[in-house]
């Protein structure tokens, strides 16, 4: 049923039984990019100019029953959504929505603060989600994320991650940042972890969206900060890792890298020039302060006699290559080495 006052601005009231949710797109253009399907019912009133749907003030709710939407281009369909969308003036908020994203069960709620500028705020959680259901691919097969919880804002080709926490392998990650999906993809991200295994980090950063053969990869500008309390790099334990880096026009600039390892501290800064053939060029300045010679000896399995004391080192290093052998052969640098109280 549809009643209106016959004046401009129009006052109207809509109530329906179950209907195809796609029929609501002309009235609620915010739904268009989500490509909705499924059933819903409406019980709302409104006031405004029908020729300008974004200006209408709403009051009431829409009930969803088995609705499917496409959250973004590469993601699997979000299916079986049940719950209510509640409208108040120019804002909208949902009750707890439950559904399936591909093979993964998810739940959460959505909020739009201004229907005239429909940025969607999504809060969600799931016990487990497959990376492929998010549209992400890994060269060695699928990756599962566990204990996923977060809040993401989506609008005008921009994604704002207010907070996102998840577990991958042995590692727990907390992520926040911004992504703009334009001609140049700009990413600003802060990644922290109470414990991180480097193998898990490498699996995470290897996740990528598929690139269509007819569509060139967009240029990427990256600014990132990494803050790890405790971790393991292969079989080396470390603490208090902090790094800042940026990627611009094929050059990865590491502004700072600091980490406590072998009871001492390692610091470095430098840059990596990324080449299409994979033979990247590395330049770095580094320092080692009072690392335990005994722990270095045990890790490298050097001899039977125990070496005690501390190692300190400063220097510059450059190398080029696409493999460890190439980099070792091309490496050159100058170092000042000092051993303290060694036996």
PDB file of C-alpha atoms in Angstrom, residues 7 37 58 83 94 100 125 141 143 156 158 178 185 201 210 245 279 292 301 314 318 331 336:
ATOM      1  CA  UNK A   7       1.899  17.981  -1.899  1.00  0.00           C
ATOM      2  CA  UNK A  37      18.337 -10.340  -4.563  1.00  0.00           C
ATOM      3  CA  UNK A  58      12.497   7.931   6.371  1.00  0.00           C
ATOM      4  CA  UNK A  83      17.061  -9.405  10.013  1.00  0.00           C
ATOM      5  CA  UNK A  94      20.312  -2.983  10.913  1.00  0.00           C
ATOM      6  CA  UNK A 100      26.979 -17.005   4.559  1.00  0.00           C
ATOM      7  CA  UNK A 125      32.591 -11.315  13.216  1.00  0.00           C
ATOM      8  CA  UNK A 141      46.214 -22.591  -2.226  1.00  0.00           C
ATOM      9  CA  UNK A 143      44.181 -19.591   3.400  1.00  0.00           C
ATOM     10  CA  UNK A 156      33.162   6.196  -2.945  1.00  0.00           C
ATOM     11  CA  UNK A 158      37.438   4.031  -0.415  1.00  0.00           C
ATOM     12  CA  UNK A 178      42.722   3.145   4.529  1.00  0.00           C
ATOM     13  CA  UNK A 185      45.685   2.400  -5.391  1.00  0.00           C
ATOM     14  CA  UNK A 201      53.134 -12.858   7.715  1.00  0.00           C
ATOM     15  CA  UNK A 210      42.870 -11.592  -9.174  1.00  0.00           C
ATOM     16  CA  UNK A 245      58.081   1.551   5.106  1.00  0.00           C
ATOM     17  CA  UNK A 279      66.471  -9.001  -9.837  1.00  0.00           C
ATOM     18  CA  UNK A 292      75.164 -12.417  22.423  1.00  0.00           C
ATOM     19  CA  UNK A 301      76.202 -24.222  15.023  1.00  0.00           C
ATOM     20  CA  UNK A 314      77.832  -0.937  11.904  1.00  0.00           C
ATOM     21  CA  UNK A 318      74.321  -3.236  -1.263  1.00  0.00           C
ATOM     22  CA  UNK A 331      77.013  -8.165  -2.108  1.00  0.00           C
ATOM     23  CA  UNK A 336      83.062  -1.850  11.545  1.00  0.00           C
TER      24      UNK A 336
END
